PDB file of C-alpha atoms in Angstrom:
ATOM      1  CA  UNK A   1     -21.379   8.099 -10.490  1.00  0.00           C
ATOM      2  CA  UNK A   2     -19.434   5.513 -12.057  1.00  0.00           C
ATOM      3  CA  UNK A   3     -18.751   1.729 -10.794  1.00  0.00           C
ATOM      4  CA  UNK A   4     -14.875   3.111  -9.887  1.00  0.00           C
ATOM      5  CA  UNK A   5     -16.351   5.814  -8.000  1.00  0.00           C
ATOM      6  CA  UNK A   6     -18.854   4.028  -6.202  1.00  0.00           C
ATOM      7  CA  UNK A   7     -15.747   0.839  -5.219  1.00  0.00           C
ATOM      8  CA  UNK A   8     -13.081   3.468  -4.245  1.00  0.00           C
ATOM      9  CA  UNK A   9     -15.510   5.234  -1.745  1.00  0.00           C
ATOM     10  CA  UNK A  10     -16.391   2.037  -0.425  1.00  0.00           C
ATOM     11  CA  UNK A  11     -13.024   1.369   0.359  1.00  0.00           C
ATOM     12  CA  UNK A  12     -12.384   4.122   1.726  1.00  0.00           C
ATOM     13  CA  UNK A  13     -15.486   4.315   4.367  1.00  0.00           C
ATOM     14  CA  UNK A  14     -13.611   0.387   5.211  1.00  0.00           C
ATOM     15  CA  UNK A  15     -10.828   1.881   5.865  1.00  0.00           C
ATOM     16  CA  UNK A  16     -11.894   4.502   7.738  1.00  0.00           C
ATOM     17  CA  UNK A  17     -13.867   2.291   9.995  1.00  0.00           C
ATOM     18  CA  UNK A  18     -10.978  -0.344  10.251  1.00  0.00           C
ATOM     19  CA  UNK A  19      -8.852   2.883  12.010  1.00  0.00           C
ATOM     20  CA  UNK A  20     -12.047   4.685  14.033  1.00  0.00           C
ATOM     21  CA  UNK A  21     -13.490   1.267  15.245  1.00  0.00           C
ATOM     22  CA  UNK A  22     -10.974  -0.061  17.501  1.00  0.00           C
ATOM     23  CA  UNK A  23     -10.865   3.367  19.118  1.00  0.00           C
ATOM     24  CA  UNK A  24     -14.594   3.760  19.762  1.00  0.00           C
ATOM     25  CA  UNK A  25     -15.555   0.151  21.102  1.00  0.00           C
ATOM     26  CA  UNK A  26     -12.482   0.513  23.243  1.00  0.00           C
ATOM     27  CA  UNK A  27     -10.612  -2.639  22.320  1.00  0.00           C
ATOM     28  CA  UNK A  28      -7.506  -1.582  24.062  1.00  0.00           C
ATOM     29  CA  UNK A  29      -8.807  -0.138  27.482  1.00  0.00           C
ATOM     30  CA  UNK A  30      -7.859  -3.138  29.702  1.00  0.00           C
ATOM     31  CA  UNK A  31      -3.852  -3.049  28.330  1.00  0.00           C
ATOM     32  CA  UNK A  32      -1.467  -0.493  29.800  1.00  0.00           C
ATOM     33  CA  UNK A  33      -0.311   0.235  26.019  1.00  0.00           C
ATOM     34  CA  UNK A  34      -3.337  -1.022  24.027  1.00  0.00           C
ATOM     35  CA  UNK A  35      -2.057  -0.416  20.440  1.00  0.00           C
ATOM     36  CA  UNK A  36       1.385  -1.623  20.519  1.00  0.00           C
ATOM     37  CA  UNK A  37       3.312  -3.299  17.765  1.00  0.00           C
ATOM     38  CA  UNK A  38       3.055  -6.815  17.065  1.00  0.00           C
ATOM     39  CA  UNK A  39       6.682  -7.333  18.097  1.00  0.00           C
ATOM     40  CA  UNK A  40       5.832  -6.071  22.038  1.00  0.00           C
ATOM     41  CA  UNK A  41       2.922  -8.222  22.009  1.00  0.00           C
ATOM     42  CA  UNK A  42       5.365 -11.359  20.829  1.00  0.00           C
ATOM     43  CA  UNK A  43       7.945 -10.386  23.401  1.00  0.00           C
ATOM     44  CA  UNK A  44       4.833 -10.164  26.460  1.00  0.00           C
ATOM     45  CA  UNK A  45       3.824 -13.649  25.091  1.00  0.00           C
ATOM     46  CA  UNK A  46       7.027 -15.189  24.929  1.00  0.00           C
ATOM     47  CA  UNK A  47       7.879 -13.864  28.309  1.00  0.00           C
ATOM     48  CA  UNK A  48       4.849 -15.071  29.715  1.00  0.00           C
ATOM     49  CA  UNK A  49       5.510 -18.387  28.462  1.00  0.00           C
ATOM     50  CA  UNK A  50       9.051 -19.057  29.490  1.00  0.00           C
ATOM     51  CA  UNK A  51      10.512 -16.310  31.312  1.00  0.00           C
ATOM     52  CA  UNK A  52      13.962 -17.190  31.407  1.00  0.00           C
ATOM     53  CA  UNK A  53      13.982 -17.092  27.381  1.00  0.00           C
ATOM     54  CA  UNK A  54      17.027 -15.245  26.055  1.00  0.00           C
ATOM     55  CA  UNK A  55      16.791 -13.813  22.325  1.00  0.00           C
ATOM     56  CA  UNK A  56      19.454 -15.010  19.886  1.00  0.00           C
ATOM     57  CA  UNK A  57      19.969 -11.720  18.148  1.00  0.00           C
ATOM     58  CA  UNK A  58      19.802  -8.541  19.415  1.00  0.00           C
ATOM     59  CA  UNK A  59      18.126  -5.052  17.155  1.00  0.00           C
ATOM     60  CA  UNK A  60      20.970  -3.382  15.167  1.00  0.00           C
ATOM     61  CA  UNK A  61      19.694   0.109  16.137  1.00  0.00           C
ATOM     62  CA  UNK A  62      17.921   0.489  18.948  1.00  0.00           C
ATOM     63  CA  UNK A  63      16.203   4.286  18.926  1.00  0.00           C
ATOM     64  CA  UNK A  64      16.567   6.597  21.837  1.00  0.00           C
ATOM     65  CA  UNK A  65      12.240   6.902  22.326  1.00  0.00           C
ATOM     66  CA  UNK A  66       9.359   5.864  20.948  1.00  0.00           C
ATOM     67  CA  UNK A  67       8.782   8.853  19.016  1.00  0.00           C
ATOM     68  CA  UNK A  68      11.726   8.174  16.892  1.00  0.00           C
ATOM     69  CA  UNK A  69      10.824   4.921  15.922  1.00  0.00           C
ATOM     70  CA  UNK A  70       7.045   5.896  15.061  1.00  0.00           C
ATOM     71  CA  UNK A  71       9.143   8.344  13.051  1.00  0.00           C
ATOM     72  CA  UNK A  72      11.147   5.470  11.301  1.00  0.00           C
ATOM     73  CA  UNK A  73       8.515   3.781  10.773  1.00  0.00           C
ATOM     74  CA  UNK A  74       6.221   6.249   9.276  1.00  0.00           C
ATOM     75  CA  UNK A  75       9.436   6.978   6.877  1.00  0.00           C
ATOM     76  CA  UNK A  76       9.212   3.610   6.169  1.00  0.00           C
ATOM     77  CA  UNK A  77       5.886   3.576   5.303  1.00  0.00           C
ATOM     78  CA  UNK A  78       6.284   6.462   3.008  1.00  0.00           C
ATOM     79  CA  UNK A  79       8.851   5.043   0.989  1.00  0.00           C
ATOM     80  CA  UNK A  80       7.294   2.414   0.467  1.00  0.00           C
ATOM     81  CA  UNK A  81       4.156   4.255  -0.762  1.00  0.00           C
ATOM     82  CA  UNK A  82       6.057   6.514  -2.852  1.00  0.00           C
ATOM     83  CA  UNK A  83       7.297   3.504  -5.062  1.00  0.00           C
ATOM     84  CA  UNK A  84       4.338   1.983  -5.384  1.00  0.00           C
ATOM     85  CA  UNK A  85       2.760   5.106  -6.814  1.00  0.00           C
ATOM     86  CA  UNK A  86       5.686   5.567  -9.309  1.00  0.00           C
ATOM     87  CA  UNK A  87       5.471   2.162 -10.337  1.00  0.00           C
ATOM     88  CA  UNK A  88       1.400   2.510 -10.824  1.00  0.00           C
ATOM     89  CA  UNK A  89       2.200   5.871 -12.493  1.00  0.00           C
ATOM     90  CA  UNK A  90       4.389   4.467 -14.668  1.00  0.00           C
ATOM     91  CA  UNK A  91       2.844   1.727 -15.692  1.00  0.00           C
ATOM     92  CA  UNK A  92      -0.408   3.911 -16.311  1.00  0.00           C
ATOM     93  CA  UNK A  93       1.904   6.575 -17.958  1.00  0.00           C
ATOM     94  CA  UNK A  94       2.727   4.164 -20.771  1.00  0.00           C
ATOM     95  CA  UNK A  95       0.034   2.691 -21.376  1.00  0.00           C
ATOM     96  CA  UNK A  96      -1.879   6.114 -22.327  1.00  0.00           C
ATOM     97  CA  UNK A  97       0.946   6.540 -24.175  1.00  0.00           C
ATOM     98  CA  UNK A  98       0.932   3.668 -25.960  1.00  0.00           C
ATOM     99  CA  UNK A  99      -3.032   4.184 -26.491  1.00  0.00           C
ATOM    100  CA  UNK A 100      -2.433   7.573 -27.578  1.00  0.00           C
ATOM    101  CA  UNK A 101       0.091   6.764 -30.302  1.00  0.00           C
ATOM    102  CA  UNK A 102      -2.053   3.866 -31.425  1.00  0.00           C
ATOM    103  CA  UNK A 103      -4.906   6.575 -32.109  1.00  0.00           C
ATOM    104  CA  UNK A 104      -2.386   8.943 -33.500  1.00  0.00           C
ATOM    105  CA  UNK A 105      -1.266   6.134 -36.080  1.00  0.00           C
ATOM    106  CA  UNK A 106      -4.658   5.526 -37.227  1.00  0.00           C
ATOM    107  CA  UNK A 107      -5.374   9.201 -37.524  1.00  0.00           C
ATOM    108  CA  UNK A 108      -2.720  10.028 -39.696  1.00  0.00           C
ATOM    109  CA  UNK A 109      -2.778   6.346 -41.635  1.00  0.00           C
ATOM    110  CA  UNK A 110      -3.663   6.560 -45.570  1.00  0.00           C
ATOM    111  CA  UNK A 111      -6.888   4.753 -46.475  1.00  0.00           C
ATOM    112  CA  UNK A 112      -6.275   1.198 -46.859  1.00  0.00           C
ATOM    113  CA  UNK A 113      -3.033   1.453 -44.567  1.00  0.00           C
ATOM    114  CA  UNK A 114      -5.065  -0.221 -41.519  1.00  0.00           C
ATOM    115  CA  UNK A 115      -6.628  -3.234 -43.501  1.00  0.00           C
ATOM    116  CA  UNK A 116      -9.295  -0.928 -45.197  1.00  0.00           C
ATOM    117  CA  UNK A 117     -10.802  -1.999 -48.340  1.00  0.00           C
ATOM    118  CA  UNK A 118     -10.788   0.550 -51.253  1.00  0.00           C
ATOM    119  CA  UNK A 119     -12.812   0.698 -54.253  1.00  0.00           C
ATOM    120  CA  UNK A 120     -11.813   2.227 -57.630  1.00  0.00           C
ATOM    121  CA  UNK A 121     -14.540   3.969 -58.902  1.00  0.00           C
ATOM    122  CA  UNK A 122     -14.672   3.756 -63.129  1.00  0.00           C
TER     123      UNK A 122
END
């Protein structure tokens, strides 16, 4: 198994403990909605805090349920995934490319093309 191998499953048993952790110890059981977003948890706080706050701006869009935005959201997310992976593909794309023509160039180069010495023989 190589040293790749061996890091990229170790990432991925973090991550799967990062998502299955929370769940099993029960880290949310005391809230009504125990994995909310970070912006309900700011609004609870604020509220808390100063209840008579008023918010300067108000969302563009406001979604019709929950649902919809976890929808949005997951959209989002995939986007944002998808152009990461073209860029990495991309990126890794030309540089095997580049690679290969390197190899192709010396492959097809004349002796003493590349910096080769070359003897006469009498």
């Amino acid at each position: 198994m190589s040293r790749n191998t061996k890091i990229n499953l170790v990432l991925l048993l973090a991550v799967a403990a990062l998502a299955v952790l929370p769940l099993v110890l029960g880290l949310g059981d005391h809230k009504e909605e125990p994995f909310t977003g970070a912006d309900g948890e700011a609004e609870t706080a604020i509220t808390e805090i100063q209840p008579d706050y008023e918010p300067w701006f108000s969302p563009l869009y406001e979604p019709p349920s929950g649902e919809i935005e976890s929808a949005l959201f997951s959209l989002q997310a995939a986007i944002g995934a998808g152009v990461l992976a073209y860029y990495f593909g991309l990126r890794r794309g030309r540089r095997q490319g580049e690679q290969r023509a390197l190899e192709r160039e010396a492959a097809t180069a004349p002796p003493g093309a590349a910096g080769e010495s070359v003897t006469a023989k009498d």
